[in-house]
Amino acid sequence: MTHSKAHKDMGLFITFEGGEGSGKSTQIKLLKEYICSLIPDIEIVLTREPGGTEVAELIRDILVNGASDKLSPRAEALLMIASRAEHIDLVILPALGRGAIVLCDRFKDSSVVYQGLANNISKEEIDKIHEFALKRCEPDLTILLDIPSETGIKRALDRNESDQRFEQKGDAFHQRIREGYLKLAAIYPERIKVINASQTVRSISDEIQQLIKPMLIDRTHK
Ligand code: TYD
């Protein structure tokens, strides 16, 4: 955890990662409710990537809904991380400075896994770009919702049948995304906690709460 100490004492930065249909947004909402029930007066910022600021949402439009297949692989990685730099400067660091808890749907690990795989850019190269863009803003904790890719794709399609993106990329791609995440979790076992996302919504949220609870108690007793 290289999150700078001043921020660490004040805020808490938690990121959620996982493949398509892993249930991140449901779990983020449930975690917010849980934290509010424990510490009603705490500020909680829910945000997502790519996006989270006005300009970052415009970049998201290009990357997620627009012509990302026309972008060169390096340009795609740089745009993704440019939007992250903006998000950090305008949203995440100010919120942590105010003592807020920031819950972010995807962050740097998505770039390592997705851009690494889809665009064949090495982890070392992505790490180098992050070194410049992140200003040492690291998550205190990353929840990786791990699910077999077939189950995830099925869930994502059930949620939005008109969305063809998941099928277009194919099973093998989603399988490699899953493996990429698990490899990252093995490199950073302190920060990235893997949760079996094939369980019920309730069991998953219970596990997440068990992970977060000690961090919150730490804060309330400071
Ligand atoms: P989104 O519809 O938000 O998907 P999900 O619900 O799975 O988060 O689209 C985000 C897409 O952007 C997703 O396919 C992953 C991709 N992505 C990257 O390729 N690199 C990144 O750094 C980030 C943050 C997202």
PDB file of C-alpha atoms and ligand atoms in Angstrom:
ATOM      1  CA  MET A   1       0.000   0.000   0.000  1.00  0.00           C
ATOM      2  CA  THR A   2       1.775   3.089  -1.198  1.00  0.00           C
ATOM      3  CA  HIS A   3      -1.239   5.302  -0.739  1.00  0.00           C
ATOM      4  CA  SER A   4       0.309   8.456   0.719  1.00  0.00           C
ATOM      5  CA  LYS A   5       0.074   8.561   4.482  1.00  0.00           C
ATOM      6  CA  ALA A   6      -1.764  11.865   4.724  1.00  0.00           C
ATOM      7  CA  HIS A   7      -4.623  10.460   2.652  1.00  0.00           C
ATOM      8  CA  LYS A   8      -4.531   7.062   4.238  1.00  0.00           C
ATOM      9  CA  ASP A   9      -5.135   8.554   7.665  1.00  0.00           C
ATOM     10  CA  MET A  10      -8.099  10.423   6.358  1.00  0.00           C
ATOM     11  CA  GLY A  11      -9.890   8.490   3.657  1.00  0.00           C
ATOM     12  CA  LEU A  12     -10.275   4.942   2.489  1.00  0.00           C
ATOM     13  CA  PHE A  13      -9.989   3.907  -1.135  1.00  0.00           C
ATOM     14  CA  ILE A  14     -11.615   0.620  -2.139  1.00  0.00           C
ATOM     15  CA  THR A  15     -11.744  -0.639  -5.717  1.00  0.00           C
ATOM     16  CA  PHE A  16     -13.819  -3.417  -7.272  1.00  0.00           C
ATOM     17  CA  GLU A  17     -12.557  -5.533 -10.130  1.00  0.00           C
ATOM     18  CA  GLY A  18     -13.791  -8.526 -12.095  1.00  0.00           C
ATOM     19  CA  GLY A  19     -14.934  -9.708 -15.477  1.00  0.00           C
ATOM     20  CA  GLU A  20     -18.247  -8.968 -17.142  1.00  0.00           C
ATOM     21  CA  GLY A  21     -21.289  -9.963 -15.091  1.00  0.00           C
ATOM     22  CA  SER A  22     -19.319 -10.506 -11.901  1.00  0.00           C
ATOM     23  CA  GLY A  23     -21.794  -8.367  -9.945  1.00  0.00           C
ATOM     24  CA  LYS A  24     -19.593  -5.400  -9.055  1.00  0.00           C
ATOM     25  CA  SER A  25     -22.251  -2.718  -9.170  1.00  0.00           C
ATOM     26  CA  THR A  26     -24.678  -4.685  -6.970  1.00  0.00           C
ATOM     27  CA  GLN A  27     -21.961  -5.312  -4.394  1.00  0.00           C
ATOM     28  CA  ILE A  28     -20.796  -1.695  -4.408  1.00  0.00           C
ATOM     29  CA  LYS A  29     -24.336  -0.536  -3.598  1.00  0.00           C
ATOM     30  CA  LEU A  30     -24.689  -3.114  -0.820  1.00  0.00           C
ATOM     31  CA  LEU A  31     -21.333  -2.135   0.651  1.00  0.00           C
ATOM     32  CA  LYS A  32     -22.370   1.498   0.664  1.00  0.00           C
ATOM     33  CA  GLU A  33     -25.534   0.624   2.614  1.00  0.00           C
ATOM     34  CA  TYR A  34     -23.508  -1.452   5.058  1.00  0.00           C
ATOM     35  CA  ILE A  35     -20.974   1.312   5.722  1.00  0.00           C
ATOM     36  CA  CYS A  36     -23.799   3.860   6.164  1.00  0.00           C
ATOM     37  CA  SER A  37     -25.434   1.595   8.727  1.00  0.00           C
ATOM     38  CA  LEU A  38     -22.177   1.382  10.703  1.00  0.00           C
ATOM     39  CA  ILE A  39     -21.055   4.999  10.373  1.00  0.00           C
ATOM     40  CA  PRO A  40     -24.128   7.036   9.365  1.00  0.00           C
ATOM     41  CA  ASP A  41     -22.362  10.386   9.062  1.00  0.00           C
ATOM     42  CA  ILE A  42     -19.491   9.269   6.841  1.00  0.00           C
ATOM     43  CA  GLU A  43     -19.183  10.571   3.280  1.00  0.00           C
ATOM     44  CA  ILE A  44     -19.149   7.774   0.712  1.00  0.00           C
ATOM     45  CA  VAL A  45     -18.234   8.484  -2.890  1.00  0.00           C
ATOM     46  CA  LEU A  46     -19.377   5.931  -5.490  1.00  0.00           C
ATOM     47  CA  THR A  47     -17.589   6.231  -8.773  1.00  0.00           C
ATOM     48  CA  ARG A  48     -16.490   4.203 -11.796  1.00  0.00           C
ATOM     49  CA  GLU A  49     -13.906   3.876 -14.510  1.00  0.00           C
ATOM     50  CA  PRO A  50     -13.521   4.697 -17.242  1.00  0.00           C
ATOM     51  CA  GLY A  51     -15.419   7.825 -16.210  1.00  0.00           C
ATOM     52  CA  GLY A  52     -16.142   9.640 -12.981  1.00  0.00           C
ATOM     53  CA  THR A  53     -15.642  13.223 -14.211  1.00  0.00           C
ATOM     54  CA  GLU A  54     -17.223  15.192 -17.029  1.00  0.00           C
ATOM     55  CA  VAL A  55     -14.277  14.775 -19.380  1.00  0.00           C
ATOM     56  CA  ALA A  56     -13.525  11.220 -18.261  1.00  0.00           C
ATOM     57  CA  GLU A  57     -17.136  10.309 -19.151  1.00  0.00           C
ATOM     58  CA  LEU A  58     -16.546  11.769 -22.632  1.00  0.00           C
ATOM     59  CA  ILE A  59     -13.427   9.620 -22.933  1.00  0.00           C
ATOM     60  CA  ARG A  60     -15.514   6.660 -21.733  1.00  0.00           C
ATOM     61  CA  ASP A  61     -17.886   7.260 -24.612  1.00  0.00           C
ATOM     62  CA  ILE A  62     -15.035   6.811 -27.057  1.00  0.00           C
ATOM     63  CA  LEU A  63     -13.631   3.793 -25.257  1.00  0.00           C
ATOM     64  CA  VAL A  64     -16.718   1.837 -24.272  1.00  0.00           C
ATOM     65  CA  ASN A  65     -19.532   2.901 -26.589  1.00  0.00           C
ATOM     66  CA  GLY A  66     -17.684   4.462 -29.476  1.00  0.00           C
ATOM     67  CA  ALA A  67     -14.988   3.685 -31.929  1.00  0.00           C
ATOM     68  CA  SER A  68     -12.476   1.999 -29.668  1.00  0.00           C
ATOM     69  CA  ASP A  69     -11.764  -0.585 -32.371  1.00  0.00           C
ATOM     70  CA  LYS A  70     -10.475   2.251 -34.547  1.00  0.00           C
ATOM     71  CA  LEU A  71      -8.020   3.388 -31.880  1.00  0.00           C
ATOM     72  CA  SER A  72      -4.461   2.174 -31.893  1.00  0.00           C
ATOM     73  CA  PRO A  73      -3.749  -0.111 -28.916  1.00  0.00           C
ATOM     74  CA  ARG A  74      -1.298   2.305 -27.293  1.00  0.00           C
ATOM     75  CA  ALA A  75      -3.679   5.226 -27.771  1.00  0.00           C
ATOM     76  CA  GLU A  76      -6.442   3.181 -26.132  1.00  0.00           C
ATOM     77  CA  ALA A  77      -4.254   2.440 -23.115  1.00  0.00           C
ATOM     78  CA  LEU A  78      -3.164   6.063 -22.832  1.00  0.00           C
ATOM     79  CA  LEU A  79      -6.741   7.366 -23.097  1.00  0.00           C
ATOM     80  CA  MET A  80      -7.912   4.917 -20.460  1.00  0.00           C
ATOM     81  CA  ILE A  81      -5.150   6.070 -18.130  1.00  0.00           C
ATOM     82  CA  ALA A  82      -5.586   9.748 -19.058  1.00  0.00           C
ATOM     83  CA  SER A  83      -9.183   9.505 -17.879  1.00  0.00           C
ATOM     84  CA  ARG A  84      -7.881   7.838 -14.703  1.00  0.00           C
ATOM     85  CA  ALA A  85      -5.458  10.732 -14.037  1.00  0.00           C
ATOM     86  CA  GLU A  86      -8.307  13.201 -14.354  1.00  0.00           C
ATOM     87  CA  HIS A  87     -10.510  11.079 -12.101  1.00  0.00           C
ATOM     88  CA  ILE A  88      -7.782  10.893  -9.460  1.00  0.00           C
ATOM     89  CA  ASP A  89      -7.056  14.630  -9.522  1.00  0.00           C
ATOM     90  CA  LEU A  90     -10.640  15.864  -9.575  1.00  0.00           C
ATOM     91  CA  VAL A  91     -12.549  13.220  -7.621  1.00  0.00           C
ATOM     92  CA  ILE A  92     -10.555  10.569  -5.771  1.00  0.00           C
ATOM     93  CA  LEU A  93      -7.789  12.556  -4.062  1.00  0.00           C
ATOM     94  CA  PRO A  94     -10.072  15.450  -3.036  1.00  0.00           C
ATOM     95  CA  ALA A  95     -12.572  12.943  -1.577  1.00  0.00           C
ATOM     96  CA  LEU A  96      -9.865  11.080   0.345  1.00  0.00           C
ATOM     97  CA  GLY A  97      -8.614  14.433   1.588  1.00  0.00           C
ATOM     98  CA  ARG A  98     -12.078  15.144   3.005  1.00  0.00           C
ATOM     99  CA  GLY A  99     -11.999  11.815   4.817  1.00  0.00           C
ATOM    100  CA  ALA A 100     -14.482  10.117   2.507  1.00  0.00           C
ATOM    101  CA  ILE A 101     -14.662   6.458   1.658  1.00  0.00           C
ATOM    102  CA  VAL A 102     -14.266   6.072  -2.092  1.00  0.00           C
ATOM    103  CA  LEU A 103     -15.788   2.971  -3.712  1.00  0.00           C
ATOM    104  CA  CYS A 104     -14.655   2.694  -7.305  1.00  0.00           C
ATOM    105  CA  ASP A 105     -16.013   0.296  -9.950  1.00  0.00           C
ATOM    106  CA  ARG A 106     -12.784  -0.705 -11.771  1.00  0.00           C
ATOM    107  CA  PHE A 107      -9.413   1.023 -11.457  1.00  0.00           C
ATOM    108  CA  LYS A 108      -5.788   0.400 -12.453  1.00  0.00           C
ATOM    109  CA  ASP A 109      -5.986  -3.419 -12.432  1.00  0.00           C
ATOM    110  CA  SER A 110      -8.540  -3.263 -15.268  1.00  0.00           C
ATOM    111  CA  SER A 111      -5.923  -1.597 -17.452  1.00  0.00           C
ATOM    112  CA  VAL A 112      -3.269  -4.160 -16.617  1.00  0.00           C
ATOM    113  CA  VAL A 113      -5.633  -7.019 -17.383  1.00  0.00           C
ATOM    114  CA  TYR A 114      -7.735  -5.690 -20.290  1.00  0.00           C
ATOM    115  CA  GLN A 115      -5.180  -3.554 -22.144  1.00  0.00           C
ATOM    116  CA  GLY A 116      -2.514  -6.115 -21.375  1.00  0.00           C
ATOM    117  CA  LEU A 117      -4.529  -8.903 -22.917  1.00  0.00           C
ATOM    118  CA  ALA A 118      -6.527  -7.213 -25.617  1.00  0.00           C
ATOM    119  CA  ASN A 119      -3.728  -4.970 -26.797  1.00  0.00           C
ATOM    120  CA  ASN A 120      -0.723  -7.020 -25.888  1.00  0.00           C
ATOM    121  CA  ILE A 121       0.844  -4.327 -23.707  1.00  0.00           C
ATOM    122  CA  SER A 122       3.006  -5.687 -20.908  1.00  0.00           C
ATOM    123  CA  LYS A 123       2.274  -5.155 -17.215  1.00  0.00           C
ATOM    124  CA  GLU A 124       5.620  -3.353 -16.929  1.00  0.00           C
ATOM    125  CA  GLU A 125       4.600  -0.862 -19.619  1.00  0.00           C
ATOM    126  CA  ILE A 126       1.213  -0.210 -18.034  1.00  0.00           C
ATOM    127  CA  ASP A 127       2.897   0.117 -14.618  1.00  0.00           C
ATOM    128  CA  LYS A 128       5.229   2.763 -16.056  1.00  0.00           C
ATOM    129  CA  ILE A 129       2.335   4.846 -17.388  1.00  0.00           C
ATOM    130  CA  HIS A 130       0.554   4.462 -14.056  1.00  0.00           C
ATOM    131  CA  GLU A 131       3.629   5.657 -12.213  1.00  0.00           C
ATOM    132  CA  PHE A 132       3.179   9.014 -13.925  1.00  0.00           C
ATOM    133  CA  ALA A 133      -0.629   9.107 -13.892  1.00  0.00           C
ATOM    134  CA  LEU A 134      -1.487   7.840 -10.425  1.00  0.00           C
ATOM    135  CA  LYS A 135       0.562  10.177  -8.231  1.00  0.00           C
ATOM    136  CA  ARG A 136       1.025   7.182  -5.915  1.00  0.00           C
ATOM    137  CA  CYS A 137      -2.740   6.996  -5.432  1.00  0.00           C
ATOM    138  CA  GLU A 138      -3.150   3.294  -4.694  1.00  0.00           C
ATOM    139  CA  PRO A 139      -6.243   1.485  -3.446  1.00  0.00           C
ATOM    140  CA  ASP A 140      -6.186   0.450   0.219  1.00  0.00           C
ATOM    141  CA  LEU A 141      -8.113  -2.634  -0.786  1.00  0.00           C
ATOM    142  CA  THR A 142      -9.226  -4.226  -4.034  1.00  0.00           C
ATOM    143  CA  ILE A 143     -12.105  -6.681  -4.105  1.00  0.00           C
ATOM    144  CA  LEU A 144     -11.797  -9.086  -7.014  1.00  0.00           C
ATOM    145  CA  LEU A 145     -15.128 -10.735  -7.807  1.00  0.00           C
ATOM    146  CA  ASP A 146     -14.080 -13.973  -9.437  1.00  0.00           C
ATOM    147  CA  ILE A 147     -16.543 -15.952 -11.519  1.00  0.00           C
ATOM    148  CA  PRO A 148     -16.230 -18.532 -14.329  1.00  0.00           C
ATOM    149  CA  SER A 149     -16.371 -16.552 -17.558  1.00  0.00           C
ATOM    150  CA  GLU A 150     -19.376 -18.496 -18.972  1.00  0.00           C
ATOM    151  CA  THR A 151     -21.442 -17.651 -15.882  1.00  0.00           C
ATOM    152  CA  GLY A 152     -20.387 -14.006 -16.043  1.00  0.00           C
ATOM    153  CA  ILE A 153     -21.208 -13.624 -19.721  1.00  0.00           C
ATOM    154  CA  LYS A 154     -24.580 -15.288 -19.236  1.00  0.00           C
ATOM    155  CA  ARG A 155     -25.399 -12.900 -16.409  1.00  0.00           C
ATOM    156  CA  ALA A 156     -24.277  -9.892 -18.419  1.00  0.00           C
ATOM    157  CA  LEU A 157     -26.394 -10.984 -21.383  1.00  0.00           C
ATOM    158  CA  ASP A 158     -29.448 -11.642 -19.187  1.00  0.00           C
ATOM    159  CA  ARG A 159     -29.040  -8.105 -17.885  1.00  0.00           C
ATOM    160  CA  ASN A 160     -28.810  -6.544 -21.301  1.00  0.00           C
ATOM    161  CA  GLU A 161     -29.735  -8.741 -24.199  1.00  0.00           C
ATOM    162  CA  SER A 162     -29.187  -6.067 -26.805  1.00  0.00           C
ATOM    163  CA  ASP A 163     -25.577  -5.627 -25.768  1.00  0.00           C
ATOM    164  CA  GLN A 164     -23.468  -7.706 -28.128  1.00  0.00           C
ATOM    165  CA  ARG A 165     -20.078  -6.642 -26.799  1.00  0.00           C
ATOM    166  CA  PHE A 166     -19.658  -9.657 -24.546  1.00  0.00           C
ATOM    167  CA  GLU A 167     -20.305 -12.207 -27.239  1.00  0.00           C
ATOM    168  CA  GLN A 168     -18.167 -10.402 -29.774  1.00  0.00           C
ATOM    169  CA  LYS A 169     -15.019 -10.900 -27.756  1.00  0.00           C
ATOM    170  CA  GLY A 170     -15.578 -14.621 -27.320  1.00  0.00           C
ATOM    171  CA  ASP A 171     -15.280 -17.062 -24.448  1.00  0.00           C
ATOM    172  CA  ALA A 172     -11.518 -17.469 -24.696  1.00  0.00           C
ATOM    173  CA  PHE A 173     -11.000 -13.732 -24.190  1.00  0.00           C
ATOM    174  CA  HIS A 174     -13.167 -13.652 -21.068  1.00  0.00           C
ATOM    175  CA  GLN A 175     -11.442 -16.738 -19.747  1.00  0.00           C
ATOM    176  CA  ARG A 176      -8.070 -15.035 -20.156  1.00  0.00           C
ATOM    177  CA  ILE A 177      -9.371 -11.917 -18.407  1.00  0.00           C
ATOM    178  CA  ARG A 178     -10.283 -14.081 -15.439  1.00  0.00           C
ATOM    179  CA  GLU A 179      -6.850 -15.708 -15.414  1.00  0.00           C
ATOM    180  CA  GLY A 180      -5.172 -12.312 -15.749  1.00  0.00           C
ATOM    181  CA  TYR A 181      -6.976 -11.046 -12.661  1.00  0.00           C
ATOM    182  CA  LEU A 182      -6.097 -14.147 -10.638  1.00  0.00           C
ATOM    183  CA  LYS A 183      -2.443 -13.729 -11.599  1.00  0.00           C
ATOM    184  CA  LEU A 184      -2.515 -10.118 -10.405  1.00  0.00           C
ATOM    185  CA  ALA A 185      -4.126 -11.176  -7.128  1.00  0.00           C
ATOM    186  CA  ALA A 186      -1.272 -13.608  -6.611  1.00  0.00           C
ATOM    187  CA  ILE A 187       1.254 -10.789  -7.132  1.00  0.00           C
ATOM    188  CA  TYR A 188      -0.495  -8.437  -4.662  1.00  0.00           C
ATOM    189  CA  PRO A 189      -2.138 -10.738  -2.087  1.00  0.00           C
ATOM    190  CA  GLU A 190      -2.177  -8.017   0.581  1.00  0.00           C
ATOM    191  CA  ARG A 191      -4.142  -5.564  -1.502  1.00  0.00           C
ATOM    192  CA  ILE A 192      -6.260  -7.760  -3.789  1.00  0.00           C
ATOM    193  CA  LYS A 193      -8.743 -10.078  -2.084  1.00  0.00           C
ATOM    194  CA  VAL A 194     -10.419 -12.684  -4.257  1.00  0.00           C
ATOM    195  CA  ILE A 195     -14.068 -13.432  -3.581  1.00  0.00           C
ATOM    196  CA  ASN A 196     -15.983 -16.300  -5.153  1.00  0.00           C
ATOM    197  CA  ALA A 197     -18.705 -14.442  -7.037  1.00  0.00           C
ATOM    198  CA  SER A 198     -20.654 -17.581  -7.954  1.00  0.00           C
ATOM    199  CA  GLN A 199     -22.206 -17.517  -4.470  1.00  0.00           C
ATOM    200  CA  THR A 200     -25.476 -15.802  -3.631  1.00  0.00           C
ATOM    201  CA  VAL A 201     -25.543 -12.007  -3.545  1.00  0.00           C
ATOM    202  CA  ARG A 202     -25.964 -12.207   0.223  1.00  0.00           C
ATOM    203  CA  SER A 203     -22.988 -14.514   0.832  1.00  0.00           C
ATOM    204  CA  ILE A 204     -20.754 -12.361  -1.349  1.00  0.00           C
ATOM    205  CA  SER A 205     -21.741  -9.193   0.474  1.00  0.00           C
ATOM    206  CA  ASP A 206     -21.205 -10.921   3.854  1.00  0.00           C
ATOM    207  CA  GLU A 207     -17.659 -11.811   2.806  1.00  0.00           C
ATOM    208  CA  ILE A 208     -16.971  -8.286   1.638  1.00  0.00           C
ATOM    209  CA  GLN A 209     -18.292  -6.881   4.919  1.00  0.00           C
ATOM    210  CA  GLN A 210     -15.986  -9.161   6.900  1.00  0.00           C
ATOM    211  CA  LEU A 211     -13.033  -7.798   4.936  1.00  0.00           C
ATOM    212  CA  ILE A 212     -13.999  -4.154   5.349  1.00  0.00           C
ATOM    213  CA  LYS A 213     -15.172  -4.182   8.963  1.00  0.00           C
ATOM    214  CA  PRO A 214     -11.696  -4.095  10.565  1.00  0.00           C
ATOM    215  CA  MET A 215     -10.706  -1.178   8.337  1.00  0.00           C
ATOM    216  CA  LEU A 216     -13.754   0.780   9.461  1.00  0.00           C
ATOM    217  CA  ILE A 217     -13.265   0.024  13.144  1.00  0.00           C
ATOM    218  CA  ASP A 218      -9.689   1.236  12.734  1.00  0.00           C
ATOM    219  CA  ARG A 219     -10.980   4.504  11.418  1.00  0.00           C
ATOM    220  CA  THR A 220     -13.719   5.125  13.946  1.00  0.00           C
ATOM    221  CA  HIS A 221     -11.254   4.613  16.819  1.00  0.00           C
ATOM    222  CA  LYS A 222      -8.590   6.971  15.494  1.00  0.00           C
TER     223      LYS A 222
HETATM  224  P1  TYD B   1     -18.749  -1.376 -18.425  1.00  0.00           P
HETATM  225  O1  TYD B   1     -19.984  -1.364 -19.263  1.00  0.00           O
HETATM  226  O2  TYD B   1     -18.663  -0.413 -17.296  1.00  0.00           O
HETATM  227  O3  TYD B   1     -18.475  -2.865 -17.969  1.00  0.00           O
HETATM  228  P2  TYD B   1     -18.473  -3.525 -16.547  1.00  0.00           P
HETATM  229  O4  TYD B   1     -19.891  -3.472 -16.054  1.00  0.00           O
HETATM  230  O5  TYD B   1     -17.996  -4.910 -16.838  1.00  0.00           O
HETATM  231  O6  TYD B   1     -17.500  -2.753 -15.684  1.00  0.00           O
HETATM  232  O7  TYD B   1     -17.534  -1.158 -19.407  1.00  0.00           O
HETATM  233  C1  TYD B   1     -16.254  -1.014 -18.985  1.00  0.00           C
HETATM  234  C2  TYD B   1     -15.382  -1.718 -19.997  1.00  0.00           C
HETATM  235  O8  TYD B   1     -14.124  -1.053 -20.058  1.00  0.00           O
HETATM  236  C3  TYD B   1     -15.088  -3.162 -19.591  1.00  0.00           C
HETATM  237  O9  TYD B   1     -15.235  -4.008 -20.707  1.00  0.00           O
HETATM  238  C4  TYD B   1     -13.639  -3.143 -19.199  1.00  0.00           C
HETATM  239  C5  TYD B   1     -13.083  -1.985 -19.947  1.00  0.00           C
HETATM  240  N1  TYD B   1     -11.925  -1.338 -19.282  1.00  0.00           N
HETATM  241  C6  TYD B   1     -10.670  -1.486 -19.826  1.00  0.00           C
HETATM  242  O10 TYD B   1     -10.487  -2.142 -20.856  1.00  0.00           O
HETATM  243  N2  TYD B   1      -9.598  -0.896 -19.198  1.00  0.00           N
HETATM  244  C7  TYD B   1      -9.740  -0.126 -18.067  1.00  0.00           C
HETATM  245  O11 TYD B   1      -8.739   0.381 -17.516  1.00  0.00           O
HETATM  246  C8  TYD B   1     -11.055   0.021 -17.520  1.00  0.00           C
HETATM  247  C9  TYD B   1     -11.257   0.847 -16.280  1.00  0.00           C
HETATM  248  C10 TYD B   1     -12.126  -0.595 -18.170  1.00  0.00           C
END
